[in-house]
């Protein structure tokens, strides 16, 4: 457990350092010239894009809505700028490979090939795998509470954090779902949804970490702890969506919340002696607290 906490801590710092750096690929003059030329002509070399249509003032147009294909047929298509960037990236990376240079990032992403219109198939697969694991974990948690452990006479669980962990499971699955969507199609809407859901998950994780570390059971005390954090996370999400999508600021906020959460998770249970075994998992916590409450009742 100690090694895991330190690995997560240094990984968070490493992510912060990487996030503050710019991509060298999109700053390449040859790449930029290729994209500019493509946006004017609609072609990269001999490859041209039919949806790169231009009006008399030079703006891209797609024609009237009744001449366009429906969304369920257009899902694999991209707009003119995206196609120009993608194919210019492939051409430039091929040139770099012939010169013996290593691949570089373009607009913050490595040069991956699209698969059936999916921008980053490996990242989508990993996000989908995480989504499936989170669903399996949430379902196992539900079965443990409602079918393997005793319930109160009113059919409610003895575990005091049941509702909070259900919310955490929903936020976690929501975060990985939008991560998969974002990596399959990187547009402004999917990017904001991905970032917002990740921030919401981290913020709620921090709330749970504090409540568990200090063994907060009173509802009024929980509200007093959660309210400032919810207000901060909500303000940050609104700032990202409606004012400025500041990647550096968002990464700093996420790293700080993650590190604080790790500190509470690592030292809280040990210092307050909530559990005799010190550092432990959620399933152990559920069984231990349920057994303790049953002993008090008997």
Short mmCIF file of C-alpha atoms in Angstrom, two decimals:
data_model
loop_
_atom_site.label_atom_id
_atom_site.label_comp_id
_atom_site.label_asym_id
_atom_site.label_seq_id
_atom_site.Cartn_x
_atom_site.Cartn_y
_atom_site.Cartn_z
CA UNK A 1 0.00 0.00 0.00
CA UNK A 2 2.87 2.40 0.79
CA UNK A 3 4.42 1.85 -2.64
CA UNK A 4 1.06 2.42 -4.34
CA UNK A 5 0.54 5.76 -2.60
CA UNK A 6 4.00 7.02 -3.53
CA UNK A 7 3.60 5.85 -7.14
CA UNK A 8 0.32 7.75 -7.41
CA UNK A 9 1.91 10.80 -5.79
CA UNK A 10 4.84 11.00 -8.22
CA UNK A 11 2.60 10.14 -11.18
CA UNK A 12 0.44 13.14 -10.33
CA UNK A 13 3.49 15.42 -10.23
CA UNK A 14 4.72 13.99 -13.53
CA UNK A 15 1.35 14.66 -15.16
CA UNK A 16 1.58 18.26 -13.96
CA UNK A 17 5.00 18.73 -15.56
CA UNK A 18 3.83 17.24 -18.86
CA UNK A 19 0.67 19.31 -18.92
CA UNK A 20 2.63 22.56 -18.68
CA UNK A 21 4.63 21.80 -21.83
CA UNK A 22 3.51 22.57 -25.39
CA UNK A 23 3.37 20.05 -28.25
CA UNK A 24 6.32 20.38 -30.60
CA UNK A 25 4.51 18.82 -33.56
CA UNK A 26 1.91 21.55 -34.06
CA UNK A 27 4.67 24.18 -33.74
CA UNK A 28 6.56 22.65 -36.68
CA UNK A 29 6.62 25.25 -39.52
CA UNK A 30 6.28 22.55 -42.19
CA UNK A 31 3.23 21.07 -40.47
CA UNK A 32 1.65 24.51 -39.98
CA UNK A 33 2.21 25.41 -43.63
CA UNK A 34 0.60 22.12 -44.69
CA UNK A 35 -2.48 22.77 -42.56
CA UNK A 36 -2.82 26.35 -43.82
CA UNK A 37 -2.55 25.21 -47.42
CA UNK A 38 -5.05 22.40 -46.88
CA UNK A 39 -7.60 24.74 -45.30
CA UNK A 40 -7.36 26.95 -48.38
CA UNK A 41 -7.45 24.21 -51.03
CA UNK A 42 -9.04 21.25 -49.26
CA UNK A 43 -6.19 18.95 -50.28
CA UNK A 44 -3.07 17.39 -48.76
CA UNK A 45 -0.89 16.29 -51.64
CA UNK A 46 -3.12 14.30 -53.98
CA UNK A 47 -5.71 13.57 -51.29
CA UNK A 48 -8.67 15.96 -51.24
CA UNK A 49 -11.66 16.11 -48.92
CA UNK A 50 -15.15 16.50 -50.35
CA UNK A 51 -16.50 18.16 -47.21
CA UNK A 52 -13.89 20.95 -47.50
CA UNK A 53 -16.22 23.29 -49.39
CA UNK A 54 -15.66 27.02 -49.36
CA UNK A 55 -17.90 30.01 -49.96
CA UNK A 56 -16.88 33.17 -51.79
CA UNK A 57 -15.55 34.70 -48.57
CA UNK A 58 -13.34 31.67 -47.90
CA UNK A 59 -15.40 30.14 -45.08
CA UNK A 60 -16.02 26.42 -44.95
CA UNK A 61 -19.58 25.36 -45.70
CA UNK A 62 -21.34 22.01 -45.70
CA UNK A 63 -24.39 22.90 -47.72
CA UNK A 64 -28.01 23.14 -46.54
CA UNK A 65 -29.16 20.73 -43.83
CA UNK A 66 -31.47 18.77 -46.19
CA UNK A 67 -28.52 17.86 -48.44
CA UNK A 68 -26.39 16.57 -45.58
CA UNK A 69 -26.30 12.97 -44.46
CA UNK A 70 -28.02 12.18 -41.14
CA UNK A 71 -25.87 12.00 -38.01
CA UNK A 72 -25.98 8.19 -37.82
CA UNK A 73 -24.29 8.08 -41.26
CA UNK A 74 -21.87 10.97 -40.65
CA UNK A 75 -20.43 9.75 -37.31
CA UNK A 76 -17.16 8.65 -38.94
CA UNK A 77 -16.67 11.92 -40.80
CA UNK A 78 -14.62 14.89 -39.60
CA UNK A 79 -14.69 18.57 -40.42
CA UNK A 80 -12.25 20.17 -42.84
CA UNK A 81 -9.77 21.44 -40.25
CA UNK A 82 -9.62 18.10 -38.41
CA UNK A 83 -8.97 16.17 -41.60
CA UNK A 84 -6.32 18.67 -42.66
CA UNK A 85 -4.53 18.38 -39.32
CA UNK A 86 -4.76 14.60 -39.34
CA UNK A 87 -3.41 14.03 -42.84
CA UNK A 88 -0.75 16.73 -42.52
CA UNK A 89 0.35 15.00 -39.33
CA UNK A 90 0.64 11.65 -41.13
CA UNK A 91 2.62 13.20 -44.00
CA UNK A 92 4.92 15.06 -41.63
CA UNK A 93 5.52 11.99 -39.44
CA UNK A 94 6.37 9.94 -42.52
CA UNK A 95 8.94 12.57 -43.49
CA UNK A 96 10.35 12.61 -39.96
CA UNK A 97 10.59 8.82 -39.91
CA UNK A 98 12.59 8.85 -43.15
CA UNK A 99 14.97 11.33 -41.52
CA UNK A 100 15.35 9.06 -38.50
CA UNK A 101 13.45 11.29 -36.07
CA UNK A 102 11.17 10.01 -33.33
CA UNK A 103 7.40 10.74 -33.28
CA UNK A 104 6.24 13.94 -31.58
CA UNK A 105 2.90 15.11 -30.22
CA UNK A 106 0.48 17.22 -32.24
CA UNK A 107 -2.00 19.39 -30.31
CA UNK A 108 -1.23 17.41 -27.16
CA UNK A 109 -1.73 13.97 -28.72
CA UNK A 110 0.53 11.32 -30.18
CA UNK A 111 0.15 10.59 -33.93
CA UNK A 112 -2.23 7.61 -33.90
CA UNK A 113 -4.02 6.15 -36.91
CA UNK A 114 -7.79 6.43 -36.90
CA UNK A 115 -9.80 3.20 -36.78
CA UNK A 116 -13.41 3.38 -38.05
CA UNK A 117 -13.45 7.09 -37.31
CA UNK A 118 -12.14 6.60 -33.76
CA UNK A 119 -9.34 9.06 -33.07
CA UNK A 120 -7.44 7.14 -30.37
CA UNK A 121 -8.58 3.49 -30.41
CA UNK A 122 -6.17 2.33 -27.70
CA UNK A 123 -7.25 5.07 -25.29
CA UNK A 124 -10.91 4.34 -26.04
CA UNK A 125 -10.37 0.64 -25.34
CA UNK A 126 -8.63 1.39 -22.03
CA UNK A 127 -11.36 3.83 -21.00
CA UNK A 128 -14.03 1.26 -21.87
CA UNK A 129 -12.13 -1.36 -19.85
CA UNK A 130 -11.99 0.98 -16.86
CA UNK A 131 -15.70 1.68 -17.26
CA UNK A 132 -16.43 -2.06 -17.21
CA UNK A 133 -14.24 -2.54 -14.12
CA UNK A 134 -15.97 0.32 -12.32
CA UNK A 135 -19.38 -1.14 -13.14
CA UNK A 136 -18.25 -4.56 -11.90
CA UNK A 137 -16.96 -2.99 -8.68
CA UNK A 138 -20.14 -1.00 -8.10
CA UNK A 139 -22.29 -4.10 -8.75
CA UNK A 140 -20.15 -6.19 -6.37
CA UNK A 141 -20.50 -3.47 -3.72
CA UNK A 142 -24.29 -3.50 -4.14
CA UNK A 143 -24.46 -7.31 -3.88
CA UNK A 144 -22.23 -7.33 -0.79
CA UNK A 145 -24.41 -4.80 1.03
CA UNK A 146 -27.86 -6.04 0.07
CA UNK A 147 -27.39 -9.80 -0.31
CA UNK A 148 -24.34 -10.93 1.69
CA UNK A 149 -24.53 -8.73 4.78
CA UNK A 150 -27.50 -8.36 7.15
CA UNK A 151 -29.88 -5.44 6.69
CA UNK A 152 -31.79 -3.28 9.15
CA UNK A 153 -35.48 -4.04 9.79
CA UNK A 154 -36.37 -1.22 7.35
CA UNK A 155 -34.22 -2.95 4.66
CA UNK A 156 -31.53 -0.26 4.83
CA UNK A 157 -27.86 -1.12 5.22
CA UNK A 158 -25.89 -0.77 8.45
CA UNK A 159 -22.97 0.80 6.59
CA UNK A 160 -23.11 4.58 7.02
CA UNK A 161 -21.39 5.46 3.74
CA UNK A 162 -23.58 3.41 1.39
CA UNK A 163 -25.17 6.40 -0.35
CA UNK A 164 -21.85 8.20 -0.75
CA UNK A 165 -20.20 5.20 -2.37
CA UNK A 166 -23.14 4.72 -4.74
CA UNK A 167 -22.73 8.34 -5.85
CA UNK A 168 -18.99 7.76 -6.23
CA UNK A 169 -19.65 4.72 -8.44
CA UNK A 170 -22.01 6.68 -10.68
CA UNK A 171 -19.55 9.59 -10.99
CA UNK A 172 -16.71 7.18 -11.73
CA UNK A 173 -18.62 5.36 -14.47
CA UNK A 174 -19.72 8.72 -15.88
CA UNK A 175 -16.10 9.92 -15.95
CA UNK A 176 -14.79 6.88 -17.83
CA UNK A 177 -17.73 6.99 -20.25
CA UNK A 178 -16.94 10.56 -21.27
CA UNK A 179 -13.25 9.69 -21.39
CA UNK A 180 -14.03 7.03 -24.00
CA UNK A 181 -16.22 9.47 -25.95
CA UNK A 182 -13.56 12.20 -25.82
CA UNK A 183 -10.78 9.92 -27.07
CA UNK A 184 -12.98 8.66 -29.88
CA UNK A 185 -13.88 12.18 -31.05
CA UNK A 186 -11.95 15.17 -29.71
CA UNK A 187 -14.23 18.18 -30.12
CA UNK A 188 -14.93 21.09 -27.77
CA UNK A 189 -18.08 19.55 -26.26
CA UNK A 190 -16.57 16.11 -25.55
CA UNK A 191 -13.40 17.71 -24.18
CA UNK A 192 -15.35 19.84 -21.70
CA UNK A 193 -17.51 16.90 -20.65
CA UNK A 194 -14.41 14.75 -20.11
CA UNK A 195 -12.62 17.38 -18.03
CA UNK A 196 -15.73 18.30 -16.05
CA UNK A 197 -16.60 14.71 -15.16
CA UNK A 198 -13.01 14.03 -14.08
CA UNK A 199 -12.97 17.10 -11.82
CA UNK A 200 -16.34 16.15 -10.31
CA UNK A 201 -15.05 12.64 -9.56
CA UNK A 202 -11.87 13.91 -7.93
CA UNK A 203 -13.78 16.44 -5.85
CA UNK A 204 -16.25 13.87 -4.58
CA UNK A 205 -13.42 11.40 -3.89
CA UNK A 206 -11.80 14.04 -1.70
CA UNK A 207 -15.05 14.54 0.21
CA UNK A 208 -15.32 10.80 0.89
CA UNK A 209 -11.66 10.63 1.94
CA UNK A 210 -12.17 13.40 4.52
CA UNK A 211 -15.42 11.93 5.85
CA UNK A 212 -13.87 8.49 6.25
CA UNK A 213 -10.59 9.78 7.72
CA UNK A 214 -12.37 11.72 10.47
CA UNK A 215 -15.23 9.21 10.81
CA UNK A 216 -17.89 11.86 10.20
CA UNK A 217 -21.31 10.28 10.78
CA UNK A 218 -23.54 13.23 11.65
CA UNK A 219 -25.45 14.50 8.60
CA UNK A 220 -25.07 18.17 9.53
CA UNK A 221 -21.31 17.76 9.93
CA UNK A 222 -21.12 16.00 6.56
CA UNK A 223 -22.90 18.91 4.92
CA UNK A 224 -20.51 21.39 6.55
CA UNK A 225 -17.52 19.45 5.20
CA UNK A 226 -18.93 18.81 1.73
CA UNK A 227 -20.51 22.22 1.01
CA UNK A 228 -17.27 24.23 0.58
CA UNK A 229 -15.70 21.52 -1.59
CA UNK A 230 -18.82 21.17 -3.74
CA UNK A 231 -18.91 24.97 -4.17
CA UNK A 232 -15.23 25.02 -5.18
CA UNK A 233 -15.54 22.13 -7.64
CA UNK A 234 -18.72 23.59 -9.16
CA UNK A 235 -17.07 26.99 -9.58
CA UNK A 236 -14.03 25.40 -11.21
CA UNK A 237 -16.20 23.41 -13.65
CA UNK A 238 -18.20 26.53 -14.57
CA UNK A 239 -14.93 28.41 -15.10
CA UNK A 240 -13.63 25.72 -17.46
CA UNK A 241 -16.86 25.49 -19.45
CA UNK A 242 -17.99 29.10 -19.72
CA UNK A 243 -14.90 31.26 -19.23
CA UNK A 244 -11.63 29.59 -20.19
CA UNK A 245 -10.56 25.97 -20.62
CA UNK A 246 -7.25 26.47 -18.83
CA UNK A 247 -5.38 23.15 -19.05
CA UNK A 248 -2.57 24.18 -16.71
CA UNK A 249 -4.93 25.45 -14.00
CA UNK A 250 -7.14 22.38 -14.30
CA UNK A 251 -4.19 20.02 -13.96
CA UNK A 252 -2.96 21.87 -10.87
CA UNK A 253 -6.40 21.67 -9.26
CA UNK A 254 -6.71 17.96 -10.05
CA UNK A 255 -3.22 17.14 -8.79
CA UNK A 256 -3.76 19.05 -5.53
CA UNK A 257 -7.08 17.31 -4.88
CA UNK A 258 -5.54 13.94 -5.73
CA UNK A 259 -2.54 14.42 -3.46
CA UNK A 260 -4.69 15.64 -0.55
CA UNK A 261 -6.96 12.65 -1.03
CA UNK A 262 -3.98 10.28 -0.92
CA UNK A 263 -2.72 11.91 2.25
CA UNK A 264 -6.08 11.52 3.98
CA UNK A 265 -6.42 7.96 2.74
CA UNK A 266 -2.91 7.04 3.87
CA UNK A 267 -2.69 8.68 7.28
CA UNK A 268 -6.29 9.30 8.36
CA UNK A 269 -7.34 5.75 9.36
CA UNK A 270 -4.02 5.09 11.10
CA UNK A 271 -3.97 8.27 13.18
CA UNK A 272 -7.61 8.01 14.24
CA UNK A 273 -7.57 4.21 14.75
CA UNK A 274 -10.81 3.73 12.82
CA UNK A 275 -9.73 0.22 11.94
CA UNK A 276 -7.29 -1.95 13.91
CA UNK A 277 -5.53 -3.07 10.75
CA UNK A 278 -4.66 0.49 9.72
CA UNK A 279 -4.70 0.79 5.91
CA UNK A 280 -7.52 -1.31 4.42
CA UNK A 281 -9.89 -1.59 1.49
CA UNK A 282 -13.52 -0.66 0.97
CA UNK A 283 -14.82 -4.22 1.27
CA UNK A 284 -13.01 -4.65 4.60
CA UNK A 285 -14.41 -1.31 5.76
CA UNK A 286 -17.98 -2.36 4.91
CA UNK A 287 -17.71 -5.69 6.72
CA UNK A 288 -15.89 -4.21 9.74
CA UNK A 289 -18.34 -1.35 10.30
CA UNK A 290 -21.38 -3.59 9.76
CA UNK A 291 -20.06 -6.12 12.27
CA UNK A 292 -19.26 -3.37 14.78
CA UNK A 293 -22.75 -1.88 14.59
CA UNK A 294 -24.34 -5.32 14.97
CA UNK A 295 -22.30 -5.96 18.10
CA UNK A 296 -23.46 -2.66 19.61
CA UNK A 297 -27.08 -3.46 18.86
CA UNK A 298 -26.83 -6.91 20.43
#
